[in-house]
CSV table of C-alpha atoms in Angstrom, one decimal:
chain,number,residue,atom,x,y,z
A,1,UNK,CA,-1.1,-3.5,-25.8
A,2,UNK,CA,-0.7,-6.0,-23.6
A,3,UNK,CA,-0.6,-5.3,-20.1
A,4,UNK,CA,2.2,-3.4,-19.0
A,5,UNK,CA,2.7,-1.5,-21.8
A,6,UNK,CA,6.0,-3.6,-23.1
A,7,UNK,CA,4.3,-5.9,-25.8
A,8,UNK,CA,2.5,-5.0,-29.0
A,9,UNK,CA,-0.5,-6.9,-29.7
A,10,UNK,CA,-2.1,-7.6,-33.5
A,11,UNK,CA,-4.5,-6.4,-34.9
A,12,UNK,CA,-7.2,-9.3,-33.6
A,13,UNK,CA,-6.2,-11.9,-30.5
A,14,UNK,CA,-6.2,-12.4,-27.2
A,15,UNK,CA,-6.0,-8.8,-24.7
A,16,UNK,CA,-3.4,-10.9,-22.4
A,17,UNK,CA,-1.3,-13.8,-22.4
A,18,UNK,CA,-3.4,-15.0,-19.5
A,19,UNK,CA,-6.7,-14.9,-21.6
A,20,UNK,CA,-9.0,-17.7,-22.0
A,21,UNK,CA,-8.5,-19.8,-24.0
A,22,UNK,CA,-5.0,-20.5,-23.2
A,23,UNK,CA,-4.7,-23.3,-24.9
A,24,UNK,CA,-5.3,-21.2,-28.3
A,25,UNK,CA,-4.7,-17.9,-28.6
A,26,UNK,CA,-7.2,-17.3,-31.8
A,27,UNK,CA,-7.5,-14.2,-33.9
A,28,UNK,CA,-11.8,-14.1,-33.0
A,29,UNK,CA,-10.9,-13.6,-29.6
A,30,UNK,CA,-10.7,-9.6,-29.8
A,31,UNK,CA,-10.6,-7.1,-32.3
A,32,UNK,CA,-8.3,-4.1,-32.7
A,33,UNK,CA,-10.3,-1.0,-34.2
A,34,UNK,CA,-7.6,1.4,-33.9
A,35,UNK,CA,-4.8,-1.0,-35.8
A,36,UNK,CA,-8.0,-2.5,-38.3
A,37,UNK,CA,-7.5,-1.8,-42.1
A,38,UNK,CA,-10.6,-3.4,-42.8
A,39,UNK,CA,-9.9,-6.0,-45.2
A,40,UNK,CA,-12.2,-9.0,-43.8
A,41,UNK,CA,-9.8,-11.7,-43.5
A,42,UNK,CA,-10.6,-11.8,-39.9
A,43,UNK,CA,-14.2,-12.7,-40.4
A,44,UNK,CA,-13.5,-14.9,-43.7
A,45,UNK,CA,-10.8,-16.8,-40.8
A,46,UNK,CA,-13.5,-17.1,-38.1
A,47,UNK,CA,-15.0,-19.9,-38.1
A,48,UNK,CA,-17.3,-18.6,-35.7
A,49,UNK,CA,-18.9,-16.1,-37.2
A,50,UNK,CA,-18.6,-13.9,-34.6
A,51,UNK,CA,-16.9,-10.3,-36.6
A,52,UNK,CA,-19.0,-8.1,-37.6
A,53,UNK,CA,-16.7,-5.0,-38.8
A,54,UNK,CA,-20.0,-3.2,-39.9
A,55,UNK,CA,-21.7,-3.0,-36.2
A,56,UNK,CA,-21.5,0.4,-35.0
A,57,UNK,CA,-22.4,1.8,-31.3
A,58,UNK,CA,-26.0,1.6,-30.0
A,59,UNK,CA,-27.5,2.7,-27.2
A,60,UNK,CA,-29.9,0.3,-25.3
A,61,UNK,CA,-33.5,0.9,-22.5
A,62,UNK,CA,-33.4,-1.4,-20.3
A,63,UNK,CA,-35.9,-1.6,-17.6
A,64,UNK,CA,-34.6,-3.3,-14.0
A,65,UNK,CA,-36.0,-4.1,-10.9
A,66,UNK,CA,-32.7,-2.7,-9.1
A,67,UNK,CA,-28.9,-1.4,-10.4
A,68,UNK,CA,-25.9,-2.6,-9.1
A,69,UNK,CA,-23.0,-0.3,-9.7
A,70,UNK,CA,-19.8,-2.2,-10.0
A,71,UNK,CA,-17.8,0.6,-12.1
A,72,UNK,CA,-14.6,-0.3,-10.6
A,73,UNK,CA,-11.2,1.6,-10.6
A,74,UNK,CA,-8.0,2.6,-12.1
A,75,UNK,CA,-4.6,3.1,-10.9
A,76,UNK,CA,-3.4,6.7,-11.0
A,77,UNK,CA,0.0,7.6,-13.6
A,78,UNK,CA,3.5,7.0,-12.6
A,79,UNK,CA,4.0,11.2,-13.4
A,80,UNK,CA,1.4,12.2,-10.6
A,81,UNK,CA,4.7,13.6,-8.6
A,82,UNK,CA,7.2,15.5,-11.2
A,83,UNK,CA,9.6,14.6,-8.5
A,84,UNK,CA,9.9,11.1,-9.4
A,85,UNK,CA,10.4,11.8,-13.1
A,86,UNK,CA,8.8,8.5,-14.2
A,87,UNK,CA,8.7,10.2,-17.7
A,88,UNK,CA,12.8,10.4,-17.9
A,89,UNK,CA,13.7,7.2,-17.2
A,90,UNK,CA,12.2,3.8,-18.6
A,91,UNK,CA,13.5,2.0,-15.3
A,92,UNK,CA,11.0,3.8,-13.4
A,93,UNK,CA,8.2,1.6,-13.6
A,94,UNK,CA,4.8,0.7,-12.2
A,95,UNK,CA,3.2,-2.7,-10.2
A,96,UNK,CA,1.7,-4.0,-13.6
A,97,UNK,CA,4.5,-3.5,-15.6
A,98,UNK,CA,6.5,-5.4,-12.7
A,99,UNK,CA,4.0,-8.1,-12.8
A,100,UNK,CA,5.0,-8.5,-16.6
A,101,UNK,CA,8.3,-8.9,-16.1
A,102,UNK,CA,7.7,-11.6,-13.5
A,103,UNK,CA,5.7,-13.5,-15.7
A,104,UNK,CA,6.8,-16.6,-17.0
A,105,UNK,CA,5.0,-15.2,-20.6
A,106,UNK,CA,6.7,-11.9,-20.1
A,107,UNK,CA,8.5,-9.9,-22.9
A,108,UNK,CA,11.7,-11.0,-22.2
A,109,UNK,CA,11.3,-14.6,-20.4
A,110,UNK,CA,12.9,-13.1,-16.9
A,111,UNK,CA,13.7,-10.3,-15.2
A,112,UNK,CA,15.5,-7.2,-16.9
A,113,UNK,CA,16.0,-3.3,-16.9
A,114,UNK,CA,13.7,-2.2,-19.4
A,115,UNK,CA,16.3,0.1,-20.7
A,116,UNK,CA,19.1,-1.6,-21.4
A,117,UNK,CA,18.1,-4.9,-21.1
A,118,UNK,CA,21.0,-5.8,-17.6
A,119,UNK,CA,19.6,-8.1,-15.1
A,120,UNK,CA,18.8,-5.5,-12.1
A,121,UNK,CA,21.1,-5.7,-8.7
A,122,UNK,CA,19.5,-3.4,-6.7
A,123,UNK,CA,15.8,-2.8,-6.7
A,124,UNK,CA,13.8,-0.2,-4.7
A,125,UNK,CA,10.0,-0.4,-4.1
A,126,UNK,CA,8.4,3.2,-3.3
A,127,UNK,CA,5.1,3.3,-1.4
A,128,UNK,CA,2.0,5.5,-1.3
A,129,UNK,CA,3.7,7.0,-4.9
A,130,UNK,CA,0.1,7.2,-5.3
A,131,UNK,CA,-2.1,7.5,-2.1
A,132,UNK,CA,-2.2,9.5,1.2
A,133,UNK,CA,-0.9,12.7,-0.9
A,134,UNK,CA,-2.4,16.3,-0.5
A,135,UNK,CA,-0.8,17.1,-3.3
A,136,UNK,CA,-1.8,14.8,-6.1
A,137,UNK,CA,-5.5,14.8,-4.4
A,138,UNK,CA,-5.2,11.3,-3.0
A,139,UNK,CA,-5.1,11.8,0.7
A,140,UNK,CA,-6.5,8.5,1.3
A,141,UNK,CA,-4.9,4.7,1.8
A,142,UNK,CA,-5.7,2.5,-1.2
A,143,UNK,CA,-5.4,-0.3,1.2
A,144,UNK,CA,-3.6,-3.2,-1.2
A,145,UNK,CA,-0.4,-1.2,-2.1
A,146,UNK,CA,1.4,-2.6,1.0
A,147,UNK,CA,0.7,-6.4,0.3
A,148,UNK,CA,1.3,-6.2,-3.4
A,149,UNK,CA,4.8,-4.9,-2.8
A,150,UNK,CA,5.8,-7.5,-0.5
A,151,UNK,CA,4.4,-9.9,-2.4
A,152,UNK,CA,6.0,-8.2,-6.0
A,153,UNK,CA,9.4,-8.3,-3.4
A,154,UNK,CA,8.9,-11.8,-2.7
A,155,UNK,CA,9.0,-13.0,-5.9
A,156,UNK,CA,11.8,-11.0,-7.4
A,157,UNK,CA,13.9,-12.0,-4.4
A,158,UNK,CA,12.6,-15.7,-6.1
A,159,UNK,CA,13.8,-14.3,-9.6
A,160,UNK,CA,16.9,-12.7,-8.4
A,161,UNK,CA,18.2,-14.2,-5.7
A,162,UNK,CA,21.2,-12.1,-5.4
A,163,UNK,CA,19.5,-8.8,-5.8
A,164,UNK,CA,18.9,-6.0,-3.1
A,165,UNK,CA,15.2,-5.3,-2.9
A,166,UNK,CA,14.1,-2.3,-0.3
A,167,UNK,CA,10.8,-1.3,-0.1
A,168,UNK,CA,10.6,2.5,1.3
A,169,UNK,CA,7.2,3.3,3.5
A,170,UNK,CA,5.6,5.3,5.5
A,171,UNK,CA,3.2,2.8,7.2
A,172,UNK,CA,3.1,-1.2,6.7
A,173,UNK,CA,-0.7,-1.8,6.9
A,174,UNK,CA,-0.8,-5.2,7.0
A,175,UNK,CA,-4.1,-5.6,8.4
A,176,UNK,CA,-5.7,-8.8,7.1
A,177,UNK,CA,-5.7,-12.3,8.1
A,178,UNK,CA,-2.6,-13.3,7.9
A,179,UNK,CA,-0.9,-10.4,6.5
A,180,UNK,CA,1.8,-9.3,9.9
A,181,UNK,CA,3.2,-13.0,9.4
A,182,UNK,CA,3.3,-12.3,5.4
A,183,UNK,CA,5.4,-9.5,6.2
A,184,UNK,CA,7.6,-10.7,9.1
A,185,UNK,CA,8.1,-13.7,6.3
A,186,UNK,CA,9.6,-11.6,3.7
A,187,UNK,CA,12.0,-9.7,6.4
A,188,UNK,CA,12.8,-13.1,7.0
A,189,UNK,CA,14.5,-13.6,3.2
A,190,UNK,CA,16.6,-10.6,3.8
A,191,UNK,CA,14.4,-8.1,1.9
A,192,UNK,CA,15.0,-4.5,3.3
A,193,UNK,CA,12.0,-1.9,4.9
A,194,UNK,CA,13.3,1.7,5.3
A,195,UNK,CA,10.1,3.8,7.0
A,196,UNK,CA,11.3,7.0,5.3
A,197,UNK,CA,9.5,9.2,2.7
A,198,UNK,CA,11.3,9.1,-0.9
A,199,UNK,CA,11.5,12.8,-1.9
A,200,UNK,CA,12.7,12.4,-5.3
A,201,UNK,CA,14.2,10.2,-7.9
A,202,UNK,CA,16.8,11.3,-10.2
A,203,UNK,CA,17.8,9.4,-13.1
A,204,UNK,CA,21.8,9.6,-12.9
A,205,UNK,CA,23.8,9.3,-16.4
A,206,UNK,CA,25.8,5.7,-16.0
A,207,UNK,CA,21.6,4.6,-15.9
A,208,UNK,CA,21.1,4.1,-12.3
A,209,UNK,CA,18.5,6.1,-10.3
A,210,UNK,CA,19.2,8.1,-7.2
A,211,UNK,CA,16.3,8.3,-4.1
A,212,UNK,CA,16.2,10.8,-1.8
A,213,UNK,CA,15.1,9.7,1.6
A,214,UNK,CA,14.1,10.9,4.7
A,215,UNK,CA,14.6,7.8,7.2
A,216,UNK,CA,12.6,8.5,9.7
A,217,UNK,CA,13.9,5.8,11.6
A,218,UNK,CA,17.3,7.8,11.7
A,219,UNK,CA,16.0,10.7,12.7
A,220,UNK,CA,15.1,12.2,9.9
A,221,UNK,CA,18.5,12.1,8.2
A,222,UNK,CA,18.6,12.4,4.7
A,223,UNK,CA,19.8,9.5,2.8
A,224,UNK,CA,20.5,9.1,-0.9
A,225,UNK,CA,20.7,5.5,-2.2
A,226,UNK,CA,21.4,4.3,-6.2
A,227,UNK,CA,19.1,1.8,-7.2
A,228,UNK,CA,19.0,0.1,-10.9
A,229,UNK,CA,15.2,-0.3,-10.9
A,230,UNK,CA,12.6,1.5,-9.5
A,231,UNK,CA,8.6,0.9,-8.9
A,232,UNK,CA,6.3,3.3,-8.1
A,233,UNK,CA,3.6,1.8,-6.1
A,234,UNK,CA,-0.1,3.5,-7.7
A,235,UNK,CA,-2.9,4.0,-5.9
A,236,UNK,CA,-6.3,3.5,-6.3
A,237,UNK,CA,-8.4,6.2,-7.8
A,238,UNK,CA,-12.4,6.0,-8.6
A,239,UNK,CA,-13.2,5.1,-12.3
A,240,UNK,CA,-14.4,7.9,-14.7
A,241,UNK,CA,-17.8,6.7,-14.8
A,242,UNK,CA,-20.0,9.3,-12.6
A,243,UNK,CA,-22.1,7.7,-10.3
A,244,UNK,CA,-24.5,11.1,-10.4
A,245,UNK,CA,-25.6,10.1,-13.9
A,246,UNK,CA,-26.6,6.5,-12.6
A,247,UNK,CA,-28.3,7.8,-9.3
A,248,UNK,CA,-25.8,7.9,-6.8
A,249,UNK,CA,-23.4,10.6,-5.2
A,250,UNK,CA,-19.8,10.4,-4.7
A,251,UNK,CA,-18.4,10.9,-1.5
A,252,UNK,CA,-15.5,13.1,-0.3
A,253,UNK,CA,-13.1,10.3,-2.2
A,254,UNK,CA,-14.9,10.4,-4.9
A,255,UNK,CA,-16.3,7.1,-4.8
A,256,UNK,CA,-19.9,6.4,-4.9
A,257,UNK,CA,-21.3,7.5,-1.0
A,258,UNK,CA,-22.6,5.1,1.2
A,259,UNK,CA,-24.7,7.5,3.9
A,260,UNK,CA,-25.4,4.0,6.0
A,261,UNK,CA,-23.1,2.1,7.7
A,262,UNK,CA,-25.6,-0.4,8.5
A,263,UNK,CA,-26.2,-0.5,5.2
A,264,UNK,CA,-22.8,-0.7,3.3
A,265,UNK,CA,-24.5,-1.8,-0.1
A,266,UNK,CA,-26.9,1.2,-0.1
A,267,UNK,CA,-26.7,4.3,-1.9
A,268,UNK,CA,-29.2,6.1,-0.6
A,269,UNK,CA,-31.4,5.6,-3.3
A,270,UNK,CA,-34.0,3.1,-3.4
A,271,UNK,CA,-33.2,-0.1,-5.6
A,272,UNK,CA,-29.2,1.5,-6.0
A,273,UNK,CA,-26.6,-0.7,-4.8
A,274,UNK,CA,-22.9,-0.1,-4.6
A,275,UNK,CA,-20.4,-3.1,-5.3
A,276,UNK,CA,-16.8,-3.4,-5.2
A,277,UNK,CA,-14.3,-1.1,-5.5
A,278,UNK,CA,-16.4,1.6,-7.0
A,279,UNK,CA,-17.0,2.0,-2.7
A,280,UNK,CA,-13.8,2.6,-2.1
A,281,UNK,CA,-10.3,1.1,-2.1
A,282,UNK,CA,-11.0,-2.7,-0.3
A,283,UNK,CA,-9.4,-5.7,-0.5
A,284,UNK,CA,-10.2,-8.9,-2.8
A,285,UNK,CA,-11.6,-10.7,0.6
A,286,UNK,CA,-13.6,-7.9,0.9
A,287,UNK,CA,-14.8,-7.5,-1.9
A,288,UNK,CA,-15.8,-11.0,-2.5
A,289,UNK,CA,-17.3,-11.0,0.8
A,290,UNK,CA,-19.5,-7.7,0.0
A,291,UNK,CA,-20.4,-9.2,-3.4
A,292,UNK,CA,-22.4,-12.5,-1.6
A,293,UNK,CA,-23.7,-9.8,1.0
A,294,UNK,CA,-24.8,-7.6,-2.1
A,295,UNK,CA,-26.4,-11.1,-4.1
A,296,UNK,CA,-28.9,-11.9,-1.1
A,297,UNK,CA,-30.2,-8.4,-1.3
A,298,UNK,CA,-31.3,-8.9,-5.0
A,299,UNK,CA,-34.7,-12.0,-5.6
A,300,UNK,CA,-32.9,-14.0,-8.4
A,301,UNK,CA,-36.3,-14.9,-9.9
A,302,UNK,CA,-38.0,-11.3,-9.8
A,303,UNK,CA,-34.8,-9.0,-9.6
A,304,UNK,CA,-36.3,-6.7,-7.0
A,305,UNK,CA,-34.3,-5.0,-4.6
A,306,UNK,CA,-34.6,-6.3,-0.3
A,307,UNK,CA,-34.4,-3.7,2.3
A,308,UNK,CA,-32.2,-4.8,5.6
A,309,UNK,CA,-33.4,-2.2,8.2
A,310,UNK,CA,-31.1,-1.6,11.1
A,311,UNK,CA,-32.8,-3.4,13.3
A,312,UNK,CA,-32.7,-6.8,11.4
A,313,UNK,CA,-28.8,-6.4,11.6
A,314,UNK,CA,-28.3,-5.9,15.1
A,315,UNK,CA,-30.6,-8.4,15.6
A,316,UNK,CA,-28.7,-10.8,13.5
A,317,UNK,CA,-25.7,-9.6,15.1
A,318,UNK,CA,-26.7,-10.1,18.8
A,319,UNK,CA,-28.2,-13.6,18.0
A,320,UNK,CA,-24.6,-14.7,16.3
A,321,UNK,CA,-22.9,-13.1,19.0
A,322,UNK,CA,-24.7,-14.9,21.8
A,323,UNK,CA,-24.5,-18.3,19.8
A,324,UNK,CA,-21.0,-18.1,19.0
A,325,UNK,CA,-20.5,-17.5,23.1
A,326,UNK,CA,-22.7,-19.9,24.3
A,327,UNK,CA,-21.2,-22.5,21.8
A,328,UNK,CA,-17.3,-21.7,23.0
A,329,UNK,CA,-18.1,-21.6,26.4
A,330,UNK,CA,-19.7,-24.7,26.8
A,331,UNK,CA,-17.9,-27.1,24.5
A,332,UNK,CA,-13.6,-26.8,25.6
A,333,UNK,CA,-15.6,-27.7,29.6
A,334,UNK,CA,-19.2,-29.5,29.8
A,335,UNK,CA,-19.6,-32.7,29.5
A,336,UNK,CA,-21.6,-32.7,26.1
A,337,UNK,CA,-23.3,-36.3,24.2
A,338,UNK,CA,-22.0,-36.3,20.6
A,339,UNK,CA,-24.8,-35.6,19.2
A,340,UNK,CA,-25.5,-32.4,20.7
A,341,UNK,CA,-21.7,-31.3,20.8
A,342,UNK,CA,-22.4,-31.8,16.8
A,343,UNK,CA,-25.3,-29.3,17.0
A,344,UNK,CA,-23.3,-26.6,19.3
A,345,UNK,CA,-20.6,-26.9,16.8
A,346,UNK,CA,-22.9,-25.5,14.4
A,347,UNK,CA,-24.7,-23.2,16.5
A,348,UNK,CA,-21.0,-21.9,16.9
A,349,UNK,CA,-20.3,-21.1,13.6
A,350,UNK,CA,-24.1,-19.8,12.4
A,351,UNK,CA,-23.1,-17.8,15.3
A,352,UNK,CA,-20.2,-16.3,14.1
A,353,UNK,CA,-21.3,-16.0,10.6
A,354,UNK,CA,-24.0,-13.7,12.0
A,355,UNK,CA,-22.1,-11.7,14.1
């Protein structure tokens, strides 16, 4: 199934529309077993002998000098909260499915209800669906779900340019680099923000979808407001994979723990390290950033495992932070040769990637 959910794939091809290659979309890319007759014309078509319907499971030993657990996540269901009753209606639909239909590859070439197929007037996004709930045992953020709705916003105001999109939060985190003006940019193209919490969504029977709000900009008044589609922004919930059985413990979260904040790679055990999102909810930069952090740790010739202690960091830290200063201070004002202005310049930013 392609992702989504709207397309069927065959039996043997590509998992996505984006997969490499691109240019050709051949049948030895991937194999279906659940949809596989076995009747070998796959493997007489490949021409590079790469299907082997007879392999079966195995289980491998592997000895390592240190583990790096990158186990990623998963986005929780759309029918956490009965209250939204994404079961009852097929225009109640998640981020990924979204991202299909905004695809120029998608199943139906541009933007339409999935139930009927009409081109959608009014669209509503609903934030934290997923995260910072008691009651579906997410109280924490999953820190992206902001920014991919204004961004998902953005380009259906692109697709539909005279649709009403309104995005329904309880906080706009838009922490990052960047992000504040990314969001003052799309309040700019008319998209709407209502700081409310949607209560629930009930599928009406001309097709449209009623929300229940509490605008808490309005003093808590309750609002009810027809939309044609809705999406329910998921959050970000550890993957099944238990760190226990891999020598690490999860954390209140569930996520793998990280006792050391000094240490975010470490999992308290030595020769463990902790990657990604199987940490917690981050975003890409993050991540990215964390993954170099997490490479210089590891000896690419022997694979053994470095040990920062605390004091190397705030060593490192107070050396960048006293380069970086030193650097700004006397550059904008002192009369510097060129030659050394070049070498504070790069003083300045050692210094800052240090610190």
């Amino acid at each position: 199934i392609q992702a989504g959910g709207f397309v069927s794939a065959n039996t043997g091809g590509a998992p996505d529309g984006n997969a490499i290659p691109i240019e050709k979309q051949r049948a030895d890319l991937a194999m279906d077993a659940a949809a596989c007759i076995g009747c070998g014309a796959c493997v007489r078509a490949c021409a590079s002998d790469a299907i082997r319907l007879d392999q079966e499971p195995e289980t491998l030993t592997l000895e390592a000098g240190a583990v790096v657990l990158a186990t990623g996540f998963h986005l929780n269901s759309t029918s956490l909260k009965p209250q939204y009753n994404a079961s009852r209606s097929k225009d109640i639909i998640s981020p990924l499915q979204l991202e299909r239909l905004l695809a120029p590859h998608g199943p139906y070439g541009r933007v339409l209800r999935p139930s009927d197929g009409k081109i959608p007037e009014s669209v509503a996004f609903v934030l934290c669906a997923g995260s910072r709930d008691q009651s579906i045992g997410v109280p924490y953020c999953s820190r992206v779900c902001c920014m991919y709705s204004i961004k998902q916003a953005m380009l259906l105001s692109g697709a539909l340019p005279t649709a009403d999109i309104t995005l329904y939060y309880m906080d706009i985190r838009a922490f990052g680099k960047g992000f504040e003006q990314f969001y003052q940019n799309a309040k700019a193209m008319g998209i709407n923000f209502v700081k409310g919490k949607v209560a629930r969504i009930a599928p009406q029977p001309d097709g449209n979808l009623m929300l229940r709000v509490e605008a808490i900009e309005e003093g808590g008044q309750l609002m009810e407001n027809r939309h044609d589609l809705v999406v329910l922004a998921q959050g970000i919930v550890p993957e099944l994979i238990s760190p226990q059985s891999l020598g690490a413990a999860r954390g209140e979260d569930g996520f793998v723990r990280r006792p050391d904040p000094l240490r975010p790679a470490w999992t308290g055990r030595q020769g463990i390290f902790v990657a990604g999102r199987a940490a917690g909810p981050r975003r890409p930069p993050a991540r990215v950033g964390a993954s170099m952090f997490k490479k210089t740790l590891l000896d690419s010739s022997t694979g053994c495992a470095h040990t920062l202690r605390p004091v190397h960091w705030l060593i490192s830290l107070a050396a960048g932070t006293l380069c970086f200063a030193a650097a700004s201070l006397l550059l904008p004002v002192a009369p510097i040769p060129g030659a050394s202005r070049v070498l504070l310049m790069r003083a300045a930013v050692l210094g800052a990637a240090l610190a």
